[in-house]
Amino acid sequence: MTIANIIKKIKPSATLALGSKVKQLKSEGKNVIGFGAGEPDFDTPEAIKASAIESLKSGFTKYTPTSGIPELKEAICEKLSRENNINYSPQQILASCGAKQVIFNCLQALCNDGDEVLIPSPYWLSYPEQVTFARGKSVFIESSDENDFKITKSDIERSITEKTKVLIINSPSNPTGSLYTKEELYEIVQPAVSAGLYIISDEIYEKIIYDGEKHVSPASFGQEFFEKLITVNGFSKAYSMTGWRIGYAAGPLDIIKAATLVQDHSTSGPNSFTQKAAITALQGEEKTITDMVKEFDKRRKYIVERLNNIDGITCMLPKGAFYVFPNISGLYNRDICGQKVTNSVDLANLILDKAKTAFVPGVCFGSDLHLRISYATSMENIVEGMNRLEKLLNEGVLYED
Ligand SMILES: *Cc1c(COP(=O)(O)O)cnc(C)c1O
């Protein structure tokens, strides 16, 4: 059997794989605590569900225009104007089956063979694979915990070549939780705009932010920015709608048109009644979101404190999203229950094996010195998971079922 060369280059999603592994261990009766979740552990708000049910009942179950129904695109324009201070027209909107798909479509629309795409690292693990699918080349810009995983103007300037076409930014970030201030964002986006790059701004965590910090959309920085920015967002994280599959991009007309063509011949428009529910989400009250963020905030502070109490682990307090990304390099080459590890995959496996606690190895996101821990799980699980981890690493005590 001959599989296409491009597919041989693609890695499976490590986070989805970990989720399956944890489910498998649980089904075997093992008491495993999973910290791999890339989705809120909250239910979709009732009003959103009711809207989908209503539209199902009324027979709204047919194909819609590829780029989304006009009411949804108008509601998205309204939202972007009200909350993000960017004025798009409905033709500049593409609604897709999630932010993931819309980024895929935009990369397909933008990249020629060998075009370089700048990706600050650590990064969301689908970006490089999607760049590969688009025949582009990922160029990673490294950052570290010392500067809260933020890159700078000179990092961007140094990375741009004749082949650079796109920059992808993601603030707040998955996996680090890092959030750029308006000034910092301007500093990195401005040289990219000057060099004529397109910038995909993945803003899916914009509403999950702590300590009174604010999210800003770089497309709002002025006309020259607006012309180069593709603003991406979705409903999965803020409205706990991961399984509904709905997200969108807003950007220059020619790019949105091209990305819509990709969608025309792959998935067609997003789910009809999900689009109706998405309108309800955009027009509804935000209390469920602020309540969720309050709960995440408690967990964030707790988990960071517990992690920093473990010898060999250091963890910054992230400003957004629902992940922490602790540095675990202090544990490398140390004797842990008779074993020595030197990389994040082996450490994650050791912890899963000895403490029945599942974290995602940082190497999947571009850093082998870290683990990604999602706190989109109950406080009870977090307390138990941190107890197990601390016992294992501070005292060498295994977790026995
Ligand atoms: C979850 C996530 C997405 C994908 O969201 P969907 O709308 O469910 O496709 C995109 N970007 C980042 C950084 C994410 O964490």
Short mmCIF file of C-alpha atoms and ligand atoms in Angstrom, two decimals:
data_model
loop_
_atom_site.label_atom_id
_atom_site.label_comp_id
_atom_site.label_asym_id
_atom_site.label_seq_id
_atom_site.Cartn_x
_atom_site.Cartn_y
_atom_site.Cartn_z
CA MET A 1 0.00 0.00 0.00
CA THR A 2 1.38 3.38 -0.93
CA ILE A 3 0.45 6.30 1.24
CA ALA A 4 1.05 9.83 -0.07
CA ASN A 5 4.40 11.31 0.96
CA ILE A 6 2.77 14.28 2.63
CA ILE A 7 0.87 12.04 5.03
CA LYS A 8 4.04 10.26 6.10
CA LYS A 9 5.27 13.58 7.48
CA ILE A 10 2.20 14.11 9.68
CA LYS A 11 2.24 13.22 13.38
CA PRO A 12 -0.96 12.18 15.14
CA SER A 13 -2.32 14.56 17.76
CA ALA A 14 -0.53 13.69 21.03
CA THR A 15 -3.24 15.28 23.15
CA LEU A 16 -6.01 13.26 21.52
CA ALA A 17 -3.83 10.13 21.87
CA LEU A 18 -3.26 10.76 25.56
CA GLY A 19 -6.98 11.20 26.09
CA SER A 20 -7.60 7.76 24.54
CA LYS A 21 -4.85 6.17 26.63
CA VAL A 22 -6.33 7.55 29.86
CA LYS A 23 -9.80 6.32 28.87
CA GLN A 24 -8.32 2.89 28.10
CA LEU A 25 -6.55 2.66 31.48
CA LYS A 26 -9.74 3.75 33.24
CA SER A 27 -11.76 1.09 31.42
CA GLU A 28 -9.25 -1.47 32.74
CA GLY A 29 -10.21 -0.31 36.20
CA LYS A 30 -7.09 1.81 36.84
CA ASN A 31 -7.59 4.91 38.94
CA VAL A 32 -5.92 7.37 36.57
CA ILE A 33 -6.20 11.14 36.78
CA GLY A 34 -5.99 12.85 33.43
CA PHE A 35 -4.57 16.34 32.99
CA GLY A 36 -4.51 16.17 29.22
CA ALA A 37 -7.88 17.75 28.48
CA GLY A 38 -7.87 20.51 25.89
CA GLU A 39 -11.48 21.34 26.68
CA PRO A 40 -13.41 22.94 29.55
CA ASP A 41 -14.93 20.49 32.02
CA PHE A 42 -18.14 22.57 32.05
CA ASP A 43 -21.37 21.87 30.21
CA THR A 44 -22.51 23.99 27.26
CA PRO A 45 -24.84 26.71 28.65
CA GLU A 46 -28.54 25.81 28.52
CA ALA A 47 -29.62 28.73 26.35
CA ILE A 48 -27.18 27.64 23.64
CA LYS A 49 -28.44 24.07 23.73
CA ALA A 50 -32.05 25.27 23.66
CA SER A 51 -31.35 27.31 20.55
CA ALA A 52 -29.93 24.27 18.72
CA ILE A 53 -32.88 22.12 19.77
CA GLU A 54 -35.31 24.80 18.61
CA SER A 55 -33.68 25.06 15.20
CA LEU A 56 -33.63 21.27 14.83
CA LYS A 57 -37.33 21.13 15.63
CA SER A 58 -38.10 23.86 13.13
CA GLY A 59 -36.37 21.83 10.41
CA PHE A 60 -33.23 23.91 10.06
CA THR A 61 -31.26 20.82 9.07
CA LYS A 62 -30.08 21.43 5.52
CA TYR A 63 -26.91 22.66 3.83
CA THR A 64 -26.13 26.29 4.52
CA PRO A 65 -23.95 28.63 2.44
CA THR A 66 -20.34 27.40 2.67
CA SER A 67 -19.07 30.39 4.61
CA GLY A 68 -21.98 30.38 7.06
CA ILE A 69 -25.52 31.79 7.26
CA PRO A 70 -25.79 35.58 6.90
CA GLU A 71 -27.24 36.02 10.44
CA LEU A 72 -24.23 34.28 11.96
CA LYS A 73 -21.75 36.29 9.92
CA GLU A 74 -23.52 39.48 10.93
CA ALA A 75 -23.48 38.44 14.57
CA ILE A 76 -19.73 37.73 14.29
CA CYS A 77 -19.10 41.16 12.71
CA GLU A 78 -21.10 42.73 15.50
CA LYS A 79 -19.10 40.86 18.15
CA LEU A 80 -15.75 41.78 16.57
CA SER A 81 -16.76 45.41 16.42
CA ARG A 82 -18.14 45.54 19.98
CA GLU A 83 -15.51 43.50 21.78
CA ASN A 84 -12.41 43.62 19.62
CA ASN A 85 -12.74 47.03 18.06
CA ILE A 86 -12.38 45.71 14.50
CA ASN A 87 -14.87 46.48 11.74
CA TYR A 88 -15.34 43.66 9.28
CA SER A 89 -18.10 43.22 6.72
CA PRO A 90 -19.93 39.85 6.48
CA GLN A 91 -18.10 38.96 3.22
CA GLN A 92 -14.92 39.01 5.25
CA ILE A 93 -16.09 36.20 7.53
CA LEU A 94 -15.65 32.45 7.06
CA ALA A 95 -17.42 30.21 9.57
CA SER A 96 -16.00 26.69 9.73
CA CYS A 97 -16.21 23.47 11.71
CA GLY A 98 -14.01 24.93 14.45
CA ALA A 99 -11.05 27.27 14.72
CA LYS A 100 -8.88 24.32 13.80
CA GLN A 101 -10.51 23.91 10.41
CA VAL A 102 -10.54 27.60 9.64
CA ILE A 103 -6.78 27.86 10.31
CA PHE A 104 -6.26 24.83 8.08
CA ASN A 105 -8.27 26.48 5.30
CA CYS A 106 -6.38 29.77 5.63
CA LEU A 107 -2.98 28.04 5.49
CA GLN A 108 -4.13 26.16 2.38
CA ALA A 109 -5.19 29.48 0.92
CA LEU A 110 -1.89 31.21 1.73
CA CYS A 111 1.03 28.82 1.29
CA ASN A 112 2.91 27.89 -1.86
CA ASP A 113 5.51 25.10 -1.87
CA GLY A 114 8.26 25.92 0.59
CA ASP A 115 6.75 29.15 1.93
CA GLU A 116 7.92 29.71 5.47
CA VAL A 117 5.50 30.10 8.36
CA LEU A 118 6.81 31.59 11.59
CA ILE A 119 5.56 29.82 14.70
CA PRO A 120 6.57 31.02 18.17
CA SER A 121 7.51 27.97 20.24
CA PRO A 122 6.10 26.38 22.43
CA TYR A 123 3.15 26.19 20.06
CA TRP A 124 -0.24 24.56 19.66
CA LEU A 125 0.61 21.21 18.15
CA SER A 126 -1.67 21.39 15.11
CA TYR A 127 0.05 24.47 13.60
CA PRO A 128 3.16 22.75 12.21
CA GLU A 129 1.20 19.77 10.92
CA GLN A 130 -1.25 22.09 9.17
CA VAL A 131 1.66 23.99 7.63
CA THR A 132 3.03 20.66 6.33
CA PHE A 133 -0.37 19.85 4.80
CA ALA A 134 -0.23 23.21 3.05
CA ARG A 135 3.24 22.39 1.63
CA GLY A 136 4.76 25.16 3.71
CA LYS A 137 7.74 25.05 6.03
CA SER A 138 7.43 25.76 9.76
CA VAL A 139 10.10 28.02 11.20
CA PHE A 140 10.04 28.00 14.99
CA ILE A 141 10.94 31.01 17.11
CA GLU A 142 12.08 29.80 20.51
CA SER A 143 11.03 31.33 23.81
CA SER A 144 11.59 30.20 27.39
CA ASP A 145 10.07 30.46 30.86
CA GLU A 146 12.55 33.20 31.75
CA ASN A 147 10.58 35.66 29.61
CA ASP A 148 7.13 34.09 30.22
CA PHE A 149 7.37 32.33 26.85
CA LYS A 150 7.17 35.56 24.90
CA ILE A 151 9.13 36.40 21.79
CA THR A 152 10.31 39.90 20.90
CA LYS A 153 10.58 42.26 17.98
CA SER A 154 14.17 41.22 17.27
CA ASP A 155 13.22 37.54 17.30
CA ILE A 156 10.72 38.29 14.53
CA GLU A 157 13.10 40.47 12.55
CA ARG A 158 15.83 37.85 12.70
CA SER A 159 13.49 35.08 11.51
CA ILE A 160 12.10 36.75 8.39
CA THR A 161 13.55 35.60 5.06
CA GLU A 162 12.51 36.08 1.42
CA LYS A 163 10.39 32.95 1.80
CA THR A 164 8.46 34.01 4.89
CA LYS A 165 4.75 34.31 4.18
CA VAL A 166 2.86 33.95 7.45
CA LEU A 167 3.25 34.47 11.20
CA ILE A 168 0.96 32.60 13.59
CA ILE A 169 0.34 34.08 17.02
CA ASN A 170 -1.74 32.66 19.83
CA SER A 171 -2.32 34.84 22.88
CA PRO A 172 -3.33 33.61 25.44
CA SER A 173 -1.34 30.57 24.46
CA ASN A 174 -1.95 26.89 24.44
CA PRO A 175 0.24 25.31 25.92
CA THR A 176 1.89 28.00 28.07
CA GLY A 177 -1.02 30.22 29.14
CA SER A 178 1.16 33.21 28.33
CA LEU A 179 -0.57 36.46 27.38
CA TYR A 180 1.02 39.33 25.47
CA THR A 181 0.26 42.87 26.57
CA LYS A 182 -0.94 45.27 23.90
CA GLU A 183 2.50 46.85 23.69
CA GLU A 184 4.31 43.52 23.42
CA LEU A 185 1.91 42.37 20.74
CA TYR A 186 2.42 45.54 18.76
CA GLU A 187 6.20 45.05 18.96
CA ILE A 188 6.06 41.60 17.35
CA VAL A 189 3.25 42.18 14.87
CA GLN A 190 4.54 45.49 13.53
CA PRO A 191 7.76 44.12 11.92
CA ALA A 192 5.76 41.26 10.42
CA VAL A 193 3.26 43.68 8.87
CA SER A 194 6.10 45.88 7.59
CA ALA A 195 7.68 42.86 5.93
CA GLY A 196 4.38 42.11 4.15
CA LEU A 197 3.58 38.91 6.06
CA TYR A 198 0.08 37.71 6.76
CA ILE A 199 -0.60 37.14 10.43
CA ILE A 200 -2.98 34.52 11.72
CA SER A 201 -4.05 35.57 15.21
CA ASP A 202 -5.60 32.62 17.03
CA GLU A 203 -7.69 34.28 19.74
CA ILE A 204 -9.63 31.26 20.95
CA TYR A 205 -8.68 31.89 24.61
CA GLU A 206 -9.47 35.62 24.55
CA LYS A 207 -12.15 35.30 27.24
CA ILE A 208 -10.12 33.07 29.56
CA ILE A 209 -7.86 35.67 31.14
CA TYR A 210 -6.95 36.39 34.79
CA ASP A 211 -5.71 39.15 37.09
CA GLY A 212 -7.76 41.82 35.32
CA GLU A 213 -5.55 41.60 32.23
CA LYS A 214 -6.99 42.45 28.81
CA HIS A 215 -6.96 40.76 25.46
CA VAL A 216 -6.34 42.87 22.35
CA SER A 217 -6.76 41.93 18.71
CA PRO A 218 -3.81 43.07 16.60
CA ALA A 219 -6.19 43.72 13.67
CA SER A 220 -7.37 46.74 15.69
CA PHE A 221 -3.93 48.42 15.61
CA GLY A 222 -4.69 50.34 12.40
CA GLN A 223 -5.46 49.99 8.71
CA GLU A 224 -2.12 48.49 7.65
CA PHE A 225 -2.54 45.84 10.36
CA PHE A 226 -6.17 45.21 9.44
CA GLU A 227 -5.11 44.45 5.87
CA LYS A 228 -2.67 41.75 6.95
CA LEU A 229 -4.41 40.18 9.91
CA ILE A 230 -6.56 37.07 9.89
CA THR A 231 -8.44 37.04 13.19
CA VAL A 232 -9.40 33.53 14.23
CA ASN A 233 -11.78 32.58 17.01
CA GLY A 234 -14.22 29.87 18.00
CA PHE A 235 -16.82 28.78 20.51
CA SER A 236 -15.15 25.65 21.87
CA LYS A 237 -13.32 27.13 24.81
CA ALA A 238 -15.36 30.15 25.99
CA TYR A 239 -18.74 28.43 25.61
CA SER A 240 -17.67 24.83 26.33
CA MET A 241 -18.72 23.84 22.81
CA THR A 242 -15.83 21.61 21.72
CA GLY A 243 -18.08 18.94 20.23
CA TRP A 244 -20.32 21.33 18.31
CA ARG A 245 -17.58 22.21 15.81
CA ILE A 246 -17.90 25.89 15.05
CA GLY A 247 -15.31 28.62 14.68
CA TYR A 248 -14.49 31.45 12.29
CA ALA A 249 -11.93 33.65 10.63
CA ALA A 250 -12.20 37.31 9.71
CA GLY A 251 -9.71 38.81 7.31
CA PRO A 252 -8.88 40.32 3.92
CA LEU A 253 -11.55 39.56 1.33
CA ASP A 254 -9.28 37.72 -1.13
CA ILE A 255 -7.95 35.39 1.56
CA ILE A 256 -11.37 34.66 3.00
CA LYS A 257 -12.63 33.92 -0.52
CA ALA A 258 -9.74 31.54 -1.17
CA ALA A 259 -10.15 29.82 2.20
CA THR A 260 -13.87 29.46 1.47
CA LEU A 261 -13.01 27.63 -1.77
CA VAL A 262 -11.02 25.11 0.26
CA GLN A 263 -14.06 24.62 2.46
CA ASP A 264 -16.42 24.47 -0.56
CA HIS A 265 -14.79 21.25 -1.72
CA SER A 266 -13.91 19.66 1.59
CA THR A 267 -16.56 20.01 4.30
CA SER A 268 -19.02 22.59 2.86
CA GLY A 269 -20.59 24.86 5.48
CA PRO A 270 -20.53 24.13 9.19
CA ASN A 271 -23.42 22.31 10.89
CA SER A 272 -26.69 24.21 10.36
CA PHE A 273 -28.18 24.15 13.86
CA THR A 274 -24.77 24.71 15.46
CA GLN A 275 -24.67 28.02 13.57
CA LYS A 276 -27.97 29.05 15.15
CA ALA A 277 -26.65 28.08 18.57
CA ALA A 278 -23.50 30.10 17.90
CA ILE A 279 -25.59 33.23 17.30
CA THR A 280 -27.26 32.65 20.68
CA ALA A 281 -23.82 32.27 22.26
CA LEU A 282 -22.60 35.58 20.79
CA GLN A 283 -25.70 37.48 21.80
CA GLY A 284 -26.17 35.89 25.21
CA GLU A 285 -25.00 37.06 28.60
CA GLU A 286 -21.46 36.35 29.68
CA LYS A 287 -22.11 35.22 33.22
CA THR A 288 -21.43 31.53 32.55
CA ILE A 289 -18.06 32.54 31.14
CA THR A 290 -17.10 34.77 34.06
CA ASP A 291 -18.17 32.04 36.50
CA MET A 292 -16.07 29.49 34.65
CA VAL A 293 -13.06 31.81 34.59
CA LYS A 294 -13.42 32.39 38.36
CA GLU A 295 -13.30 28.65 38.93
CA PHE A 296 -10.33 28.24 36.58
CA ASP A 297 -8.57 31.03 38.45
CA LYS A 298 -8.80 29.18 41.78
CA ARG A 299 -7.43 26.05 40.21
CA ARG A 300 -4.67 27.95 38.43
CA LYS A 301 -3.37 29.49 41.64
CA TYR A 302 -3.62 26.22 43.55
CA ILE A 303 -1.87 24.10 40.96
CA VAL A 304 0.98 26.56 40.45
CA GLU A 305 1.60 26.71 44.18
CA ARG A 306 1.61 22.93 44.51
CA LEU A 307 3.93 22.50 41.53
CA ASN A 308 6.42 25.02 42.86
CA ASN A 309 6.53 23.02 46.10
CA ILE A 310 7.95 20.05 44.28
CA ASP A 311 11.69 19.80 44.22
CA GLY A 312 12.87 19.95 40.59
CA ILE A 313 9.80 21.69 39.18
CA THR A 314 9.35 25.40 38.53
CA CYS A 315 6.17 26.91 37.18
CA MET A 316 5.22 30.44 36.22
CA LEU A 317 1.72 31.73 36.96
CA PRO A 318 0.12 32.04 33.51
CA LYS A 319 -2.23 34.92 32.68
CA GLY A 320 -4.63 33.04 30.42
CA ALA A 321 -6.11 29.79 29.03
CA PHE A 322 -6.41 26.73 31.29
CA TYR A 323 -2.96 25.22 31.12
CA VAL A 324 0.24 25.45 33.10
CA PHE A 325 3.55 24.56 31.51
CA PRO A 326 6.00 23.74 34.29
CA ASN A 327 9.72 23.34 33.69
CA ILE A 328 10.70 19.83 34.74
CA SER A 329 14.34 19.82 33.65
CA GLY A 330 15.39 19.83 37.33
CA LEU A 331 14.16 16.25 37.49
CA TYR A 332 16.35 15.05 34.65
CA ASN A 333 19.10 12.58 35.55
CA ARG A 334 17.73 12.26 39.03
CA ASP A 335 16.94 8.89 40.59
CA ILE A 336 13.13 8.55 40.64
CA CYS A 337 12.15 5.15 42.04
CA GLY A 338 15.25 3.56 40.55
CA GLN A 339 14.82 5.22 37.14
CA LYS A 340 16.49 8.16 35.47
CA VAL A 341 14.82 10.23 32.79
CA THR A 342 16.25 12.82 30.44
CA ASN A 343 13.26 13.92 28.40
CA SER A 344 9.61 14.92 28.74
CA VAL A 345 8.15 11.79 27.12
CA ASP A 346 9.98 9.45 29.51
CA LEU A 347 9.04 11.61 32.48
CA ALA A 348 5.36 11.72 31.50
CA ASN A 349 5.39 7.93 31.07
CA LEU A 350 7.11 7.43 34.41
CA ILE A 351 4.55 9.63 36.16
CA LEU A 352 1.68 7.85 34.45
CA ASP A 353 3.15 4.52 35.43
CA LYS A 354 4.14 5.30 39.03
CA ALA A 355 1.60 7.95 40.04
CA LYS A 356 -1.30 7.11 37.69
CA THR A 357 -1.42 10.73 36.67
CA ALA A 358 -1.39 11.81 33.01
CA PHE A 359 0.38 14.91 31.68
CA VAL A 360 1.26 15.75 28.09
CA PRO A 361 5.01 15.80 27.32
CA GLY A 362 6.18 19.31 26.41
CA VAL A 363 8.06 18.03 23.39
CA CYS A 364 4.70 17.70 21.60
CA PHE A 365 4.47 21.51 21.80
CA GLY A 366 8.11 22.16 20.97
CA SER A 367 9.80 22.07 24.39
CA ASP A 368 11.34 18.95 25.87
CA LEU A 369 11.96 20.72 29.19
CA HIS A 370 8.28 21.00 30.11
CA LEU A 371 5.02 19.18 30.69
CA ARG A 372 1.62 20.56 29.82
CA ILE A 373 -0.94 20.29 32.58
CA SER A 374 -4.55 21.22 31.88
CA TYR A 375 -6.57 22.35 34.86
CA ALA A 376 -9.84 21.89 33.04
CA THR A 377 -10.63 19.16 35.52
CA SER A 378 -12.26 19.19 38.96
CA MET A 379 -10.52 20.66 42.01
CA GLU A 380 -10.83 17.25 43.59
CA ASN A 381 -8.84 15.68 40.75
CA ILE A 382 -6.28 18.45 40.91
CA VAL A 383 -5.74 17.97 44.66
CA GLU A 384 -5.38 14.21 44.27
CA GLY A 385 -3.13 14.49 41.21
CA MET A 386 -0.83 16.98 42.93
CA ASN A 387 -0.71 14.75 46.05
CA ARG A 388 0.36 11.80 43.95
CA LEU A 389 2.94 13.81 42.05
CA GLU A 390 4.40 15.34 45.20
CA LYS A 391 4.59 11.97 46.94
CA LEU A 392 6.34 10.43 43.97
CA LEU A 393 8.86 13.19 43.40
CA ASN A 394 9.48 14.49 46.93
CA GLU A 395 9.26 11.19 48.79
CA GLY A 396 9.67 8.45 46.17
CA VAL A 397 6.28 6.97 47.11
CA LEU A 398 4.34 5.19 44.36
CA TYR A 399 0.60 5.44 43.97
CA GLU A 400 -0.97 2.05 44.57
CA ASP A 401 -4.53 1.42 43.45
C1 LIG B 1 -8.70 24.28 21.11
C2 LIG B 1 -7.85 25.12 20.22
C3 LIG B 1 -8.23 25.39 18.89
C4 LIG B 1 -9.34 24.65 18.17
O1 LIG B 1 -10.57 24.92 18.52
P1 LIG B 1 -11.84 24.39 17.72
O2 LIG B 1 -12.64 25.60 17.49
O3 LIG B 1 -12.47 23.38 18.63
O4 LIG B 1 -11.39 23.77 16.44
C5 LIG B 1 -7.49 26.28 18.14
N1 LIG B 1 -6.39 26.85 18.67
C6 LIG B 1 -5.96 26.58 19.91
C7 LIG B 1 -4.74 27.23 20.40
C8 LIG B 1 -6.68 25.70 20.72
O5 LIG B 1 -6.23 25.40 21.95
#
